[in-house]
Tab-separated table of N, CA and C in Angstrom:
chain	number	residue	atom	x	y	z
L	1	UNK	N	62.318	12.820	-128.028
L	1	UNK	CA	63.094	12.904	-126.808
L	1	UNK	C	64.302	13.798	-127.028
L	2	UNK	N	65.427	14.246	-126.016
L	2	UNK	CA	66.297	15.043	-126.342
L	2	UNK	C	67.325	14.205	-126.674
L	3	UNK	N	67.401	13.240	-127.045
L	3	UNK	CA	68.400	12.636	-127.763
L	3	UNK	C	68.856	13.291	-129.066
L	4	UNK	N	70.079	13.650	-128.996
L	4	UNK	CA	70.810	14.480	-130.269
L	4	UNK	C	71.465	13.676	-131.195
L	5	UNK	N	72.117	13.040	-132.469
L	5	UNK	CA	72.932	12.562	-132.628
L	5	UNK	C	73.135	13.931	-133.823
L	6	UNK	N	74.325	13.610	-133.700
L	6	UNK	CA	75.069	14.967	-134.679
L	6	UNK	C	74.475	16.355	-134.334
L	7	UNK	N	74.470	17.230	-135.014
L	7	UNK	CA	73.708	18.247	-134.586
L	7	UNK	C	72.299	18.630	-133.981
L	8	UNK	N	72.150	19.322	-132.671
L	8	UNK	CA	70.662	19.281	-132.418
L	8	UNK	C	69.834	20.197	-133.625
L	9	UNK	N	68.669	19.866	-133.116
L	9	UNK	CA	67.794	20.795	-134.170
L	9	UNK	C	67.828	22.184	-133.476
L	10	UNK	N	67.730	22.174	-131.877
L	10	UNK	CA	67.453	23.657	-131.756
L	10	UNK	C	68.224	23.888	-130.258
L	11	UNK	N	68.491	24.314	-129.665
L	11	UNK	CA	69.192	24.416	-128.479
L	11	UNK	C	67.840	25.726	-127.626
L	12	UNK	N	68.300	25.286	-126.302
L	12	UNK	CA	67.052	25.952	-124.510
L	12	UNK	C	68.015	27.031	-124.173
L	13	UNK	N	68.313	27.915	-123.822
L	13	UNK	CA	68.757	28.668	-122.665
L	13	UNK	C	67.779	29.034	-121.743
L	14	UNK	N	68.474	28.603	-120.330
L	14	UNK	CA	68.045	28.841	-118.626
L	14	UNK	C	68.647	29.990	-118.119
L	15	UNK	N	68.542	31.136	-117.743
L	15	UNK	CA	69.421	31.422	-116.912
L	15	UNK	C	68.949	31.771	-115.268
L	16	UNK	N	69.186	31.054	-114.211
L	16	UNK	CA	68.797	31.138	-113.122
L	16	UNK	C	69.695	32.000	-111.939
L	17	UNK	N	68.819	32.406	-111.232
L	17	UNK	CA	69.543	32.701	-109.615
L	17	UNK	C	69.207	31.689	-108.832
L	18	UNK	N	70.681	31.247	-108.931
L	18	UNK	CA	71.111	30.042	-108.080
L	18	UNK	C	70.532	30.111	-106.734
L	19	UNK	N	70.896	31.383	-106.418
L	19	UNK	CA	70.466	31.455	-104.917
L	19	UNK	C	69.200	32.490	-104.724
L	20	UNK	N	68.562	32.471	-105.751
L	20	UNK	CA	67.382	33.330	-105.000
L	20	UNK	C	66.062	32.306	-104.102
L	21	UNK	N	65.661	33.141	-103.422
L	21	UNK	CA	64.743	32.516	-101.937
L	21	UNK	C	63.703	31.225	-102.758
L	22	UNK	N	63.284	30.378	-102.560
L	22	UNK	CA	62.376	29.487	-102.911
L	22	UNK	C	61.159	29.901	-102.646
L	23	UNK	N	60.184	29.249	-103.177
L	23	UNK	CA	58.166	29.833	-102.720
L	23	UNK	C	57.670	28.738	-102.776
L	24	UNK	N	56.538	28.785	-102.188
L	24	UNK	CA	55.493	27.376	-102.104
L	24	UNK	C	54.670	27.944	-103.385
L	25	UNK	N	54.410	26.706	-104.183
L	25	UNK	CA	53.271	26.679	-105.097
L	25	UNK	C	51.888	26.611	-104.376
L	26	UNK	N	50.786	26.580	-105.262
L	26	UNK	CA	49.688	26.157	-104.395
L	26	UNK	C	49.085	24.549	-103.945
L	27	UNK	N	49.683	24.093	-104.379
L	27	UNK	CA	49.705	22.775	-103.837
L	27	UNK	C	50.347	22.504	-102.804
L	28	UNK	N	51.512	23.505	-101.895
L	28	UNK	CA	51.775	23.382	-100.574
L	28	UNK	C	53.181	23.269	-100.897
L	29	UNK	N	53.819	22.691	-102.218
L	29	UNK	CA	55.044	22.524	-102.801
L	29	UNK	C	56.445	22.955	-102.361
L	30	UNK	N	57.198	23.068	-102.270
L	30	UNK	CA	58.172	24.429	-102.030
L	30	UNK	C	58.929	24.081	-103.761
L	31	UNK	N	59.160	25.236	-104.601
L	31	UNK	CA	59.518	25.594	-105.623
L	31	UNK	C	60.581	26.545	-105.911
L	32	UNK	N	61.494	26.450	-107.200
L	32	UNK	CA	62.695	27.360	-107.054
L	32	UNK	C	61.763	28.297	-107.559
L	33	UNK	N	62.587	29.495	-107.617
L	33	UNK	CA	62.096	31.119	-108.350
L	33	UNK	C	62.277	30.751	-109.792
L	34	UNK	N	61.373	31.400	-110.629
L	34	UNK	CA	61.561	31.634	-111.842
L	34	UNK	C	62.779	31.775	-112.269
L	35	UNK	N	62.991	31.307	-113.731
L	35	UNK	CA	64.078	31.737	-114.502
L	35	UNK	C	64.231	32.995	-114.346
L	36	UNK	N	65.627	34.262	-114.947
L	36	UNK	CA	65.735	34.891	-115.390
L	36	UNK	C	65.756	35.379	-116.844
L	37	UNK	N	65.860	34.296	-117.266
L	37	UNK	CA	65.457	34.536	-119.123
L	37	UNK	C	65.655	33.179	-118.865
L	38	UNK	N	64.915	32.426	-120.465
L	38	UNK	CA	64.109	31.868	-121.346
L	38	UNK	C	64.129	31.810	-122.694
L	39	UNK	N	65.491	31.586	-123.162
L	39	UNK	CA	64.991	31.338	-125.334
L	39	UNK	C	65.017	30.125	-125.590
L	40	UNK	N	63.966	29.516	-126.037
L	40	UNK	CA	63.732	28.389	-126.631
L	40	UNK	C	63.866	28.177	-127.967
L	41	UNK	N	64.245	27.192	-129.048
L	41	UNK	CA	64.349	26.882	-130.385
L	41	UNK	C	65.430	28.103	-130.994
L	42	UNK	N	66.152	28.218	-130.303
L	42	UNK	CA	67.380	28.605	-130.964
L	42	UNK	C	68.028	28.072	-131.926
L	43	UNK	N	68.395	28.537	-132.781
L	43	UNK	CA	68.855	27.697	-134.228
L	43	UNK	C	70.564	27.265	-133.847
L	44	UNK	N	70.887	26.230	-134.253
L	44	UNK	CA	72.325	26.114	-133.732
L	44	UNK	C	73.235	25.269	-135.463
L	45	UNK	N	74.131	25.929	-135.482
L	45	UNK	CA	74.716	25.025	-136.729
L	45	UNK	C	76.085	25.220	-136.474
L	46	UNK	N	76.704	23.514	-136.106
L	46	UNK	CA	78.082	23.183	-135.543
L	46	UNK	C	78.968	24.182	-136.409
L	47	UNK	N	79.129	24.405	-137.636
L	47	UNK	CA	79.926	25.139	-138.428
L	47	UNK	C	80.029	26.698	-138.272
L	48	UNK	N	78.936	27.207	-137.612
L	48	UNK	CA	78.939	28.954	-136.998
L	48	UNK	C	78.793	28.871	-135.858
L	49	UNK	N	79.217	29.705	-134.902
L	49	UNK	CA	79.050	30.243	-133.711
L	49	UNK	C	77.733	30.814	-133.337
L	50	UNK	N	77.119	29.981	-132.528
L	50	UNK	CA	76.138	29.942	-132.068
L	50	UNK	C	75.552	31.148	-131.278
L	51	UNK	N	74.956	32.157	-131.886
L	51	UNK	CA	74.612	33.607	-130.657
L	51	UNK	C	73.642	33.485	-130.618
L	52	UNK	N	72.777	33.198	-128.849
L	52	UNK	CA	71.643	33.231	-128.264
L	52	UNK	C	71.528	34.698	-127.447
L	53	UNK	N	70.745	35.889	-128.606
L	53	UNK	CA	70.460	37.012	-127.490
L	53	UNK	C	68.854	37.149	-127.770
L	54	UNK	N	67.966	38.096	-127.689
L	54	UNK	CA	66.802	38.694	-127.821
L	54	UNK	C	66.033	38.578	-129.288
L	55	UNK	N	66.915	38.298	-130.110
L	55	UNK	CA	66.581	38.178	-131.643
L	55	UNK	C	66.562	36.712	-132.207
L	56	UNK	N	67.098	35.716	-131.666
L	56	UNK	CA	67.276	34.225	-131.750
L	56	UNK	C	66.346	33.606	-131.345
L	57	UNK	N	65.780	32.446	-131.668
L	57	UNK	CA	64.677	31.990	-130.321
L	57	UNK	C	63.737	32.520	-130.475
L	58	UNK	N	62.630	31.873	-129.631
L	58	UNK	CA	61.909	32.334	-128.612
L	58	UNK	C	61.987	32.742	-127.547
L	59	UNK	N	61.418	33.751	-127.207
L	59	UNK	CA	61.587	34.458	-125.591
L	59	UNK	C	60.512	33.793	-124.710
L	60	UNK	N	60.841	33.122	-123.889
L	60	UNK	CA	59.607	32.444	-123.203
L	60	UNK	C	59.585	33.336	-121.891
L	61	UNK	N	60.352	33.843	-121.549
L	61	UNK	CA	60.579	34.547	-120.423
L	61	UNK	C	61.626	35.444	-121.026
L	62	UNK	N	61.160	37.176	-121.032
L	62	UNK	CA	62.314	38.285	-121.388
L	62	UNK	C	63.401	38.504	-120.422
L	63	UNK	N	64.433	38.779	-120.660
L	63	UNK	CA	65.527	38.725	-119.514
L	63	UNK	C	65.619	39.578	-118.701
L	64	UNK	N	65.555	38.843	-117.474
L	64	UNK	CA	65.538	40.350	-116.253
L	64	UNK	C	66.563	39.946	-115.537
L	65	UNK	N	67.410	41.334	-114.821
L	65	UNK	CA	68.166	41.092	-114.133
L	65	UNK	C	67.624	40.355	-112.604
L	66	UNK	N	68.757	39.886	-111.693
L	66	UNK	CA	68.217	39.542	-110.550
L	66	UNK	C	67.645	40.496	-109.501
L	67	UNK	N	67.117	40.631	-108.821
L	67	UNK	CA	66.541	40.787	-108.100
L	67	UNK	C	67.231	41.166	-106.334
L	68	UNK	N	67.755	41.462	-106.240
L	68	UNK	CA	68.578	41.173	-104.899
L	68	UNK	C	67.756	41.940	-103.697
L	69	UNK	N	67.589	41.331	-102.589
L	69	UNK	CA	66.840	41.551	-101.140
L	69	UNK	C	67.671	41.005	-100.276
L	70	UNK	N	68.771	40.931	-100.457
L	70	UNK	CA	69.506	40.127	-99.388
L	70	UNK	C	71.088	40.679	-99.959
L	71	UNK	N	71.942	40.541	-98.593
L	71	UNK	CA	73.412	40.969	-99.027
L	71	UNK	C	73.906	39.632	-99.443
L	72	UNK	N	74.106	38.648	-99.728
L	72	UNK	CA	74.629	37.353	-99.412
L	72	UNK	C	75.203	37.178	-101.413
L	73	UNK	N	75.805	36.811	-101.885
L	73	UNK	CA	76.456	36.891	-103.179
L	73	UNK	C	75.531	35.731	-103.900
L	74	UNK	N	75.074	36.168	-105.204
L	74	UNK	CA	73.883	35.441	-105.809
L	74	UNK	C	74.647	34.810	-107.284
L	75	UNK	N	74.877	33.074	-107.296
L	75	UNK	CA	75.657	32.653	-108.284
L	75	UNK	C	74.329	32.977	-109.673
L	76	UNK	N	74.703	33.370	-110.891
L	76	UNK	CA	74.053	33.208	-112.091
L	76	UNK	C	74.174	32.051	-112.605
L	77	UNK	N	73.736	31.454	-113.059
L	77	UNK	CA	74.052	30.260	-113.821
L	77	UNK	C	73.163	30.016	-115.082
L	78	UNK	N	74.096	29.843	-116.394
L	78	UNK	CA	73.207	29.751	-117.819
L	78	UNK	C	73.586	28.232	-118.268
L	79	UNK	N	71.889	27.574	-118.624
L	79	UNK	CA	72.056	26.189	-118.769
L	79	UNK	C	72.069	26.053	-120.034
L	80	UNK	N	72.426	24.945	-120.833
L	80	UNK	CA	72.155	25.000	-122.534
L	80	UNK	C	72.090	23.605	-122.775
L	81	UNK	N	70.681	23.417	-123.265
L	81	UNK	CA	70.189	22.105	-123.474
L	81	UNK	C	70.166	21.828	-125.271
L	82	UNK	N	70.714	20.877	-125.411
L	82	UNK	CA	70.378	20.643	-126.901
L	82	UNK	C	69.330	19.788	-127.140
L	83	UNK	N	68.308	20.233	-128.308
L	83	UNK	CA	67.235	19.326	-128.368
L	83	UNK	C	67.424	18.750	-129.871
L	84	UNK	N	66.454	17.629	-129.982
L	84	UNK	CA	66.909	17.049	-131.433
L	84	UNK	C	65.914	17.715	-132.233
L	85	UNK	N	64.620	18.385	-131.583
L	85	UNK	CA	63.838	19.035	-132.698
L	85	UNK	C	63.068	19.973	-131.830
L	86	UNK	N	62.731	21.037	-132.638
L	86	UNK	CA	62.619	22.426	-131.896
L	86	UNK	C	61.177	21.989	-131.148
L	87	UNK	N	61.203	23.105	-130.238
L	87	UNK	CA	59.762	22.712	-128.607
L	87	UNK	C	58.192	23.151	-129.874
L	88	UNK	N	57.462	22.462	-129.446
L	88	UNK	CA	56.400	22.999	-130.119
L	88	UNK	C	55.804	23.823	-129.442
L	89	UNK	N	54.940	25.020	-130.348
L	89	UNK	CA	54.428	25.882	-129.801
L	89	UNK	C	53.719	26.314	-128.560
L	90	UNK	N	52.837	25.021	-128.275
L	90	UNK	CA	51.999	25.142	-127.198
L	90	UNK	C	52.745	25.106	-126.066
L	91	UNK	N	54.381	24.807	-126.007
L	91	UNK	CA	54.901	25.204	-124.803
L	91	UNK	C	55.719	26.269	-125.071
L	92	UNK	N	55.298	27.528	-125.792
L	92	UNK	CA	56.256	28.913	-125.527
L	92	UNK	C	55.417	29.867	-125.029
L	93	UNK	N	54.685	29.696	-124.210
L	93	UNK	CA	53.753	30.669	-123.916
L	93	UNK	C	54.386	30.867	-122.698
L	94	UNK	N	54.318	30.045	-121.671
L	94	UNK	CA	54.703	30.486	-120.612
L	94	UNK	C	55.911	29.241	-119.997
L	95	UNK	N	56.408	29.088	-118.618
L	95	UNK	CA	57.551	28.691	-118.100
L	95	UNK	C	56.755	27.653	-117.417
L	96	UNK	N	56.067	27.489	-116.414
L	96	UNK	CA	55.335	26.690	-115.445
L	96	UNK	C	53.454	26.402	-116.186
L	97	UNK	N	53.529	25.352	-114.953
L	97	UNK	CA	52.353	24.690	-115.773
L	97	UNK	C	52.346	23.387	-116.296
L	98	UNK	N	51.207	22.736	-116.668
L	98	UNK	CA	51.466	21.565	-117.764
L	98	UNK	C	51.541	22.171	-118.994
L	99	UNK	N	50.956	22.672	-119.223
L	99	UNK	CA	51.858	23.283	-120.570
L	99	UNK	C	52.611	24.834	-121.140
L	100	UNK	N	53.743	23.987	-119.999
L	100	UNK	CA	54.606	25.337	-119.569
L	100	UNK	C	56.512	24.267	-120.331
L	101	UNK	N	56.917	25.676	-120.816
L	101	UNK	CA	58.622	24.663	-121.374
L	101	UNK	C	58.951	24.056	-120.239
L	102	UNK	N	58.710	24.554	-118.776
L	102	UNK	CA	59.795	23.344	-117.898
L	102	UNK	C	59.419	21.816	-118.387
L	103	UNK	N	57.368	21.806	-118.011
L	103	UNK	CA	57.046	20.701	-117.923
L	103	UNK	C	57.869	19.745	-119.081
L	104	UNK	N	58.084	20.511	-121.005
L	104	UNK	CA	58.433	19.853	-121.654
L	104	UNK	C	59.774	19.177	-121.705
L	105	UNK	N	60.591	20.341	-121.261
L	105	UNK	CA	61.726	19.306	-120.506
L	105	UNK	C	61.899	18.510	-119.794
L	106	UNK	N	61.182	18.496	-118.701
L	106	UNK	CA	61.515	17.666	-117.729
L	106	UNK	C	60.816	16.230	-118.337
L	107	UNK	N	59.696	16.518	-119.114
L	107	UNK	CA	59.130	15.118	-119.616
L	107	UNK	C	60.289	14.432	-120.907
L	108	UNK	N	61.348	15.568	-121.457
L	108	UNK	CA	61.990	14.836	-122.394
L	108	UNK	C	63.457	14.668	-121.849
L	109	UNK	N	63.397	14.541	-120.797
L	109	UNK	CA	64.689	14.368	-119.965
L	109	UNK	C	66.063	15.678	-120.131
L	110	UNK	N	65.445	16.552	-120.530
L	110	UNK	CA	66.588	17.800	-121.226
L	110	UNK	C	67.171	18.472	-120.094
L	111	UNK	N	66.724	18.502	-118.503
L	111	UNK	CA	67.916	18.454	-117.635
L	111	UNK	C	68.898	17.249	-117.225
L	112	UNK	N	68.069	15.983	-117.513
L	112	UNK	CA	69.188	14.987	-117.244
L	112	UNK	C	70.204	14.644	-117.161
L	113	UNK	N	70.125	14.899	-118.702
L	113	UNK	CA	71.240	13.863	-119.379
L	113	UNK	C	72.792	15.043	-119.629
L	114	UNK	N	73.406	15.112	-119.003
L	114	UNK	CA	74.586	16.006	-118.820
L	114	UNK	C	75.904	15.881	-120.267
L	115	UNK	N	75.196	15.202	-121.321
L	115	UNK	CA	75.905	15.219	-122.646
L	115	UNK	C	74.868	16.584	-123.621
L	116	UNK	N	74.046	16.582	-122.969
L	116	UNK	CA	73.006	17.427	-123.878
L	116	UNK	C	72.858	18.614	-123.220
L	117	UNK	N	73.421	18.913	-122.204
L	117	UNK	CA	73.560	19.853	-121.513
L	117	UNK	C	74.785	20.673	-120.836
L	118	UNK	N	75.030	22.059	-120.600
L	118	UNK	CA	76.394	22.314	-120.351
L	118	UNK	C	75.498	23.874	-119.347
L	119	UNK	N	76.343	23.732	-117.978
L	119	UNK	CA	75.871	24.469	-117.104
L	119	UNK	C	77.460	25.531	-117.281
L	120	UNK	N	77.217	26.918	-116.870
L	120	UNK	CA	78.011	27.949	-116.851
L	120	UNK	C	77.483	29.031	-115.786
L	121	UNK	N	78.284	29.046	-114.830
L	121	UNK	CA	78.555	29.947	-113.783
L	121	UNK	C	78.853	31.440	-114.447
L	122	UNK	N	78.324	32.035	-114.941
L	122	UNK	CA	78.497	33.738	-115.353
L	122	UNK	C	78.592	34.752	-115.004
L	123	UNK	N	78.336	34.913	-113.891
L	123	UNK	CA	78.670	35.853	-112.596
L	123	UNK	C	78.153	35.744	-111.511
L	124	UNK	N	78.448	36.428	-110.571
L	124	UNK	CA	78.383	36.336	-109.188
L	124	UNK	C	77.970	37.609	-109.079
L	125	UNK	N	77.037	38.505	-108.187
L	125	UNK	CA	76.436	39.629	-107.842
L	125	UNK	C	76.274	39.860	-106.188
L	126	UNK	N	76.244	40.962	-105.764
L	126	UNK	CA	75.873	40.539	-104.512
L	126	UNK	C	75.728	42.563	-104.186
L	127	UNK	N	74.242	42.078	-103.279
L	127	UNK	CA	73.566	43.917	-103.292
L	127	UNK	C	74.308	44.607	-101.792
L	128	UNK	N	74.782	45.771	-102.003
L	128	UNK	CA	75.397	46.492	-101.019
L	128	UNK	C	73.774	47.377	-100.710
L	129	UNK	N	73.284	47.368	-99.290
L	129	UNK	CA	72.293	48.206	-98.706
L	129	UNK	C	72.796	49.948	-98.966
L	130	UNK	N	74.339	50.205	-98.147
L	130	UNK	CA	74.851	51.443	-97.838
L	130	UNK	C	76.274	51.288	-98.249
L	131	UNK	N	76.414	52.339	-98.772
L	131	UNK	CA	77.762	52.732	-99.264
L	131	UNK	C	78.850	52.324	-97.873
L	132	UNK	N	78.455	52.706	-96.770
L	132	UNK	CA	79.431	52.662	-95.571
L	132	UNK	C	79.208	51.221	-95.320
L	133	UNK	N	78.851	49.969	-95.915
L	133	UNK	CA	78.928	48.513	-95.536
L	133	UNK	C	80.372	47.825	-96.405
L	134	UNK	N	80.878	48.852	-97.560
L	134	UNK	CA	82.297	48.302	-98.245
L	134	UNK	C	83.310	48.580	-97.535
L	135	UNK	N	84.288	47.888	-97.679
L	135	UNK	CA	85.735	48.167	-96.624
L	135	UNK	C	85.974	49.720	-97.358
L	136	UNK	N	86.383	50.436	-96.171
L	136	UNK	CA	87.015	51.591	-96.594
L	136	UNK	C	88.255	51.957	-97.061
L	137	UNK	N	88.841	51.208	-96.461
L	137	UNK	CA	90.288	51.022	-97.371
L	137	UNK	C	91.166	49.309	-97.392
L	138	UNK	N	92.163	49.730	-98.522
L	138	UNK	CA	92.555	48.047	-99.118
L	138	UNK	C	93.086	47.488	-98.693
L	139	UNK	N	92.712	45.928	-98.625
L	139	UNK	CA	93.601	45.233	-97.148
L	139	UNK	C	95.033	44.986	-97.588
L	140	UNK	N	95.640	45.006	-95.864
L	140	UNK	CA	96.813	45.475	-95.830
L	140	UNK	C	98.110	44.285	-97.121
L	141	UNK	N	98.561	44.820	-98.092
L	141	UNK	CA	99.436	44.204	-98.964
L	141	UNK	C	98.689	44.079	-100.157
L	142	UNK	N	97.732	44.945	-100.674
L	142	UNK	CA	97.022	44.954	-101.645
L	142	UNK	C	97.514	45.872	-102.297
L	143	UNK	N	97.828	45.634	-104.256
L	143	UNK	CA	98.457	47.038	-104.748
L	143	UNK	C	97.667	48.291	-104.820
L	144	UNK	N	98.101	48.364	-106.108
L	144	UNK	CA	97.124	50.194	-105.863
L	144	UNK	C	95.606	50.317	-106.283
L	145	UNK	N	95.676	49.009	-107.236
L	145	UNK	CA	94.066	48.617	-107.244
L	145	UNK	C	93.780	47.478	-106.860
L	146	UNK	N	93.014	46.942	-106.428
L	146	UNK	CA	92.469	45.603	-105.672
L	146	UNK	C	90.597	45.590	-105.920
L	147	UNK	N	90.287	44.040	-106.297
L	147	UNK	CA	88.655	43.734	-106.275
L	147	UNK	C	88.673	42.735	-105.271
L	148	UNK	N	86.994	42.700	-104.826
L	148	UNK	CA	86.663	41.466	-104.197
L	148	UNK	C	85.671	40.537	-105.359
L	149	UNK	N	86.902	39.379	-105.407
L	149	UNK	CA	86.321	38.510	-106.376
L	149	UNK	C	85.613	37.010	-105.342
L	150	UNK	N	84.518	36.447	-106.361
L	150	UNK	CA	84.112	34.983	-106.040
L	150	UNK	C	84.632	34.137	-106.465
C-alpha cells in the first residue's frame, strides 16, 4: 500500500491540465484528459535533493506541453505521491487501463491520502488566437513595465 514510514522507496509525478476539456471513455464514462507527463519510481533520498526530469524514473507518459484550443487560462498542476516501494513493471507501460499506473494508484490509495502527497500549482498559460486580442496599451497607473499575472 502507499503507506510510507520514514523514507518512501520511490516517489509518482502527475502533471495535469487542470482545465483541459473532459472525454467520454467507451463505456459512456465522462473522463479527465490525460496526464501531461508521467515518471514513475523515482528514486528519492531525504538527505539529497530530489530531481525528477527525463533521466530519473520511468517515463510512463513523455512530457508534452498543453495543448490549448480555447482562450480561457489553463492551471498546471504537478502531483507527488510517495510510495513505500517502487510500481511494478506491468504498470509502466501505459497510463489507463487495468493495467495502467492510474489503476495502481488508485487501488493503493496514492491520491488519497494527502500526507503522501503534495499538489503544486506551476503555472498558469492561457492561448492568445491574434496578436490584436492583448490590450494595446498599459492600464492607466501602471509603471513602465507591467504583466498580466494569475
Amino acid at each position: 500500500d502507499a503507506d510510507v514510514e520514514g523514507d518512501p522507496g520511490s516517489v509518482v509525478l502527475v502533471a495535469r491540465d487542470a482545465d483541459a476539456p473532459l472525454h467520454r471513455g467507451p463505456d459512456n464514462r465522462i473522463y479527465p484528459s490525460a496526464p501531461l507527463w508521467v515518471v514513475a519510481n523515482a528514486p528519492f533520498n531525504a538527505q539529497v535533493a530530489t530531481e525528477i526530469d527525463g533521466t530519473t524514473g520511468t517515463q510512463v507518459i513523455p512530457y508534452q506541453g498543453p495543448v490549448l484550443k480555447d482562450e480561457y487560462v489553463h492551471r498546471i498542476f504537478f502531483s507527488v505521491m510517495a510510495l513505500k516501494y517502487k510500481v511494478p513493471d506491468a504498470f509502466l507501460h501505459s497510463w489507463e487501463g487495468p493495467f495502467g499506473l492510474e489503476h495502481y494508484l488508485q487501488r493503493h490509495r496514492a491520491f488519497e491520502d494527502p500526507t503522501k502527497r503534495a499538489d503544486y500549482l506551476m503555472t498558469a498559460v492561457q492561448h492568445f488566437d491574434k496578436a490584436s486580442q492583448r490590450p494595446k496599451k498599459k492600464p492607466k497607473g501602471a509603471g513602465s513595465s507591467w504583466f498580466k499575472f494569475w
